[in-house]
């Protein structure tokens, strides 16, 4: 058996966008991409780390965009929450194909497809080394999945939030359009808010900052990146209180 690298983290939250699941497509789910991300999660799970996940729904429906096109905001947000459940079920299927026991836990009751959110039950799943995917956001309109990830990370006593992006950290401007963009190794939540760096929405940042929850921003496109950072390697930005 291959020896697993050591990590100082026991329990973490992984937040990824819905768009991360659509690969090179412009919409929906790309099964090979879902499987690739599931393998990244499994590699960390194999290290003995307890994993929570929150996945956005922007690859299927984004409530804010629907509202901007004239749809009533609350209805649009609930539609976005349902999109996150679809993504969570896809990730659950991919993880269980790899032999990782997984529970989808929804903030909106839909007992036929997901468990209702009960904090103590979710903690017990984590203690039994099951991956918990929290779906349907916070269950309330006007709150994003960023806020849901910050909320659940605190409720589950996670030691950090890992945010998988398309770039390897936080930059002072878009590195895709500006080759001189500067990447931060460490930055405070206050500086993120002050400079409007748009890492997470303001509610999520405030919740993480007030509870001194570290945020690690890294590239989800880098093979082995998630596992590498937990092993003390790789490139990332740490946001601290």
Tab-separated table of C-alpha atoms in Angstrom:
chain	number	residue	atom	x	y	z
A	1	UNK	CA	0.000	0.000	0.000
A	2	UNK	CA	1.263	3.472	-0.903
A	3	UNK	CA	2.083	5.518	2.184
A	4	UNK	CA	-0.145	8.585	2.490
A	5	UNK	CA	1.433	12.008	3.165
A	6	UNK	CA	0.747	13.598	6.525
A	7	UNK	CA	-1.623	16.532	6.906
A	8	UNK	CA	-2.372	18.848	9.803
A	9	UNK	CA	-6.028	19.120	8.774
A	10	UNK	CA	-8.604	16.749	10.218
A	11	UNK	CA	-11.802	18.219	8.730
A	12	UNK	CA	-12.176	20.684	5.836
A	13	UNK	CA	-14.811	22.281	3.635
A	14	UNK	CA	-14.317	22.165	-0.147
A	15	UNK	CA	-16.284	24.802	-2.043
A	16	UNK	CA	-16.444	24.610	-5.824
A	17	UNK	CA	-18.597	26.426	-8.345
A	18	UNK	CA	-21.184	24.717	-10.486
A	19	UNK	CA	-19.272	25.957	-13.524
A	20	UNK	CA	-16.344	23.748	-12.467
A	21	UNK	CA	-18.461	20.701	-13.335
A	22	UNK	CA	-19.232	21.675	-16.914
A	23	UNK	CA	-15.696	21.306	-18.270
A	24	UNK	CA	-15.318	22.883	-21.707
A	25	UNK	CA	-19.060	22.842	-22.271
A	26	UNK	CA	-21.059	26.024	-21.946
A	27	UNK	CA	-23.770	24.468	-19.821
A	28	UNK	CA	-24.675	21.468	-17.659
A	29	UNK	CA	-22.560	18.586	-16.400
A	30	UNK	CA	-19.493	17.093	-18.075
A	31	UNK	CA	-19.188	13.555	-16.615
A	32	UNK	CA	-15.397	13.204	-17.178
A	33	UNK	CA	-14.866	16.500	-15.315
A	34	UNK	CA	-17.121	15.405	-12.461
A	35	UNK	CA	-15.140	12.148	-12.242
A	36	UNK	CA	-11.806	14.012	-12.253
A	37	UNK	CA	-12.892	16.223	-9.350
A	38	UNK	CA	-14.258	13.177	-7.508
A	39	UNK	CA	-10.814	11.559	-7.816
A	40	UNK	CA	-9.243	14.692	-6.323
A	41	UNK	CA	-11.655	14.461	-3.389
A	42	UNK	CA	-10.949	10.742	-2.954
A	43	UNK	CA	-7.208	11.354	-2.859
A	44	UNK	CA	-7.710	13.673	0.132
A	45	UNK	CA	-10.247	11.338	1.731
A	46	UNK	CA	-7.613	8.574	1.507
A	47	UNK	CA	-5.335	10.744	3.675
A	48	UNK	CA	-7.863	10.387	6.505
A	49	UNK	CA	-9.283	13.897	6.152
A	50	UNK	CA	-13.008	14.374	6.853
A	51	UNK	CA	-14.525	16.282	3.921
A	52	UNK	CA	-17.545	18.560	3.610
A	53	UNK	CA	-18.495	19.932	0.198
A	54	UNK	CA	-20.670	22.724	-1.159
A	55	UNK	CA	-21.175	22.930	-4.924
A	56	UNK	CA	-22.746	25.909	-6.680
A	57	UNK	CA	-25.451	25.623	-9.323
A	58	UNK	CA	-24.360	28.167	-11.915
A	59	UNK	CA	-23.799	25.513	-14.586
A	60	UNK	CA	-27.557	24.830	-14.567
A	61	UNK	CA	-29.283	27.932	-13.205
A	62	UNK	CA	-28.135	31.056	-11.399
A	63	UNK	CA	-30.798	32.802	-9.347
A	64	UNK	CA	-29.298	36.278	-9.636
A	65	UNK	CA	-29.126	35.982	-13.422
A	66	UNK	CA	-32.735	34.821	-13.572
A	67	UNK	CA	-33.772	37.766	-11.428
A	68	UNK	CA	-31.891	40.168	-13.704
A	69	UNK	CA	-33.976	38.886	-16.624
A	70	UNK	CA	-37.229	39.744	-14.894
A	71	UNK	CA	-37.932	36.636	-12.803
A	72	UNK	CA	-39.067	37.215	-9.234
A	73	UNK	CA	-35.890	36.962	-7.104
A	74	UNK	CA	-37.113	34.517	-4.474
A	75	UNK	CA	-38.401	32.084	-7.100
A	76	UNK	CA	-35.167	32.387	-9.075
A	77	UNK	CA	-33.081	31.686	-5.979
A	78	UNK	CA	-35.087	28.565	-5.137
A	79	UNK	CA	-34.525	27.346	-8.691
A	80	UNK	CA	-30.800	27.898	-8.181
A	81	UNK	CA	-30.942	25.866	-4.958
A	82	UNK	CA	-32.497	22.956	-6.855
A	83	UNK	CA	-29.644	23.160	-9.362
A	84	UNK	CA	-27.156	22.656	-6.520
A	85	UNK	CA	-28.990	19.468	-5.511
A	86	UNK	CA	-28.580	18.098	-9.047
A	87	UNK	CA	-24.849	18.817	-8.938
A	88	UNK	CA	-24.544	17.267	-5.478
A	89	UNK	CA	-26.236	14.077	-6.657
A	90	UNK	CA	-23.877	13.891	-9.656
A	91	UNK	CA	-20.853	14.250	-7.377
A	92	UNK	CA	-22.252	11.681	-4.947
A	93	UNK	CA	-22.629	9.189	-7.803
A	94	UNK	CA	-19.059	9.819	-8.992
A	95	UNK	CA	-17.593	9.461	-5.482
A	96	UNK	CA	-19.483	6.271	-4.719
A	97	UNK	CA	-18.300	4.788	-8.017
A	98	UNK	CA	-14.821	5.272	-6.547
A	99	UNK	CA	-15.808	3.562	-3.298
A	100	UNK	CA	-16.213	6.717	-1.181
A	101	UNK	CA	-19.366	6.678	0.952
A	102	UNK	CA	-21.181	9.971	0.490
A	103	UNK	CA	-24.271	11.709	1.834
A	104	UNK	CA	-26.152	14.532	0.105
A	105	UNK	CA	-27.690	16.743	2.782
A	106	UNK	CA	-30.245	19.295	1.625
A	107	UNK	CA	-31.337	22.480	3.368
A	108	UNK	CA	-34.710	22.022	1.609
A	109	UNK	CA	-36.508	18.802	2.454
A	110	UNK	CA	-36.668	16.298	-0.399
A	111	UNK	CA	-36.461	13.019	1.474
A	112	UNK	CA	-36.571	10.780	-1.588
A	113	UNK	CA	-33.258	12.078	-2.927
A	114	UNK	CA	-31.359	13.649	-0.004
A	115	UNK	CA	-31.202	13.752	3.772
A	116	UNK	CA	-32.567	16.815	5.587
A	117	UNK	CA	-29.951	18.964	7.283
A	118	UNK	CA	-29.555	17.952	10.927
A	119	UNK	CA	-26.250	19.148	12.317
A	120	UNK	CA	-25.580	16.304	14.744
A	121	UNK	CA	-26.380	13.684	12.099
A	122	UNK	CA	-24.061	15.398	9.612
A	123	UNK	CA	-21.246	15.460	12.180
A	124	UNK	CA	-21.782	11.749	12.784
A	125	UNK	CA	-21.473	11.047	9.044
A	126	UNK	CA	-18.142	12.882	9.025
A	127	UNK	CA	-16.905	10.924	12.032
A	128	UNK	CA	-17.749	7.744	10.096
A	129	UNK	CA	-15.550	9.060	7.245
A	130	UNK	CA	-18.413	9.770	4.867
A	131	UNK	CA	-18.142	12.778	2.557
A	132	UNK	CA	-21.008	15.197	3.256
A	133	UNK	CA	-22.224	17.303	0.322
A	134	UNK	CA	-24.402	20.168	1.552
A	135	UNK	CA	-26.962	21.130	-1.091
A	136	UNK	CA	-29.675	23.776	-1.562
A	137	UNK	CA	-27.520	26.522	-0.086
A	138	UNK	CA	-28.742	27.769	3.280
A	139	UNK	CA	-32.337	27.004	2.293
A	140	UNK	CA	-33.053	30.728	2.086
A	141	UNK	CA	-33.221	33.092	-0.896
A	142	UNK	CA	-30.801	36.018	-1.158
A	143	UNK	CA	-27.906	33.911	0.186
A	144	UNK	CA	-25.275	32.399	-2.098
A	145	UNK	CA	-23.543	29.030	-1.913
A	146	UNK	CA	-20.448	30.949	-0.770
A	147	UNK	CA	-22.378	31.911	2.356
A	148	UNK	CA	-23.641	28.331	2.680
A	149	UNK	CA	-20.063	26.993	2.589
A	150	UNK	CA	-18.944	29.483	5.248
A	151	UNK	CA	-21.961	28.685	7.426
A	152	UNK	CA	-21.657	24.900	7.161
A	153	UNK	CA	-17.885	25.009	7.660
A	154	UNK	CA	-18.409	26.748	10.981
A	155	UNK	CA	-21.288	24.497	12.021
A	156	UNK	CA	-19.253	21.374	11.217
A	157	UNK	CA	-16.179	22.725	13.054
A	158	UNK	CA	-14.043	22.561	9.908
A	159	UNK	CA	-10.479	23.787	10.222
A	160	UNK	CA	-10.451	25.625	6.882
A	161	UNK	CA	-12.441	26.337	3.754
A	162	UNK	CA	-10.736	25.246	0.525
A	163	UNK	CA	-12.056	27.120	-2.487
A	164	UNK	CA	-11.281	25.554	-5.854
A	165	UNK	CA	-10.951	28.143	-8.620
A	166	UNK	CA	-9.680	28.337	-12.190
A	167	UNK	CA	-6.558	30.184	-10.985
A	168	UNK	CA	-3.986	29.244	-8.349
A	169	UNK	CA	-4.890	31.871	-5.762
A	170	UNK	CA	-6.024	35.463	-5.332
A	171	UNK	CA	-4.586	38.145	-7.610
A	172	UNK	CA	-4.803	41.936	-7.469
A	173	UNK	CA	-6.365	41.844	-10.966
A	174	UNK	CA	-7.363	39.236	-13.527
A	175	UNK	CA	-4.234	37.190	-14.435
A	176	UNK	CA	-5.928	36.007	-17.629
A	177	UNK	CA	-6.018	39.537	-19.010
A	178	UNK	CA	-3.048	41.080	-17.199
A	179	UNK	CA	0.263	39.153	-17.258
A	180	UNK	CA	1.619	41.498	-14.570
A	181	UNK	CA	-1.084	40.536	-12.060
A	182	UNK	CA	0.313	39.948	-8.570
A	183	UNK	CA	-0.645	36.825	-6.636
A	184	UNK	CA	-0.981	37.079	-2.871
A	185	UNK	CA	0.504	34.336	-0.673
A	186	UNK	CA	-1.441	35.590	2.353
A	187	UNK	CA	-4.023	38.303	2.692
A	188	UNK	CA	-6.512	39.333	5.361
A	189	UNK	CA	-10.281	39.214	5.010
A	190	UNK	CA	-10.353	42.958	5.660
A	191	UNK	CA	-8.024	43.564	2.705
A	192	UNK	CA	-10.155	41.312	0.474
A	193	UNK	CA	-13.219	43.389	1.348
A	194	UNK	CA	-11.403	46.720	1.081
A	195	UNK	CA	-9.931	45.938	-2.346
A	196	UNK	CA	-13.156	44.285	-3.578
A	197	UNK	CA	-11.272	41.203	-4.744
A	198	UNK	CA	-14.499	39.182	-5.179
A	199	UNK	CA	-13.193	35.924	-3.718
A	200	UNK	CA	-16.503	35.250	-1.953
A	201	UNK	CA	-19.522	37.421	-1.374
A	202	UNK	CA	-19.372	39.872	1.538
A	203	UNK	CA	-21.707	37.852	3.807
A	204	UNK	CA	-19.558	34.736	3.443
A	205	UNK	CA	-16.360	36.686	4.094
A	206	UNK	CA	-17.794	38.385	7.180
A	207	UNK	CA	-18.953	35.048	8.609
A	208	UNK	CA	-15.558	33.418	8.017
A	209	UNK	CA	-13.650	36.420	9.349
A	210	UNK	CA	-15.729	36.772	12.514
A	211	UNK	CA	-15.174	33.086	13.316
A	212	UNK	CA	-11.476	33.168	12.363
A	213	UNK	CA	-11.977	30.513	9.684
A	214	UNK	CA	-8.987	30.297	7.290
A	215	UNK	CA	-9.757	30.297	3.554
A	216	UNK	CA	-7.412	28.560	1.105
A	217	UNK	CA	-7.875	29.545	-2.557
A	218	UNK	CA	-6.250	27.183	-5.071
A	219	UNK	CA	-6.570	25.916	-8.624
A	220	UNK	CA	-8.976	23.037	-9.086
A	221	UNK	CA	-7.504	22.491	-12.556
A	222	UNK	CA	-4.096	21.474	-11.216
A	223	UNK	CA	-3.972	17.649	-10.987
A	224	UNK	CA	-3.325	16.657	-7.385
A	225	UNK	CA	-3.590	20.272	-6.266
A	226	UNK	CA	-6.097	19.708	-3.464
A	227	UNK	CA	-4.129	16.788	-2.041
A	228	UNK	CA	-0.816	18.616	-2.466
A	229	UNK	CA	-1.892	21.648	-0.468
A	230	UNK	CA	-3.129	19.463	2.374
A	231	UNK	CA	0.301	17.800	2.327
A	232	UNK	CA	2.009	21.203	2.620
A	233	UNK	CA	2.887	21.676	-1.045
A	234	UNK	CA	1.539	23.576	-4.043
A	235	UNK	CA	0.579	27.153	-4.838
A	236	UNK	CA	-2.335	28.892	-3.141
A	237	UNK	CA	-3.460	31.999	-1.288
A	238	UNK	CA	-4.401	31.875	2.384
A	239	UNK	CA	-6.966	34.388	3.617
A	240	UNK	CA	-6.839	34.985	7.362
A	241	UNK	CA	-8.850	36.933	9.913
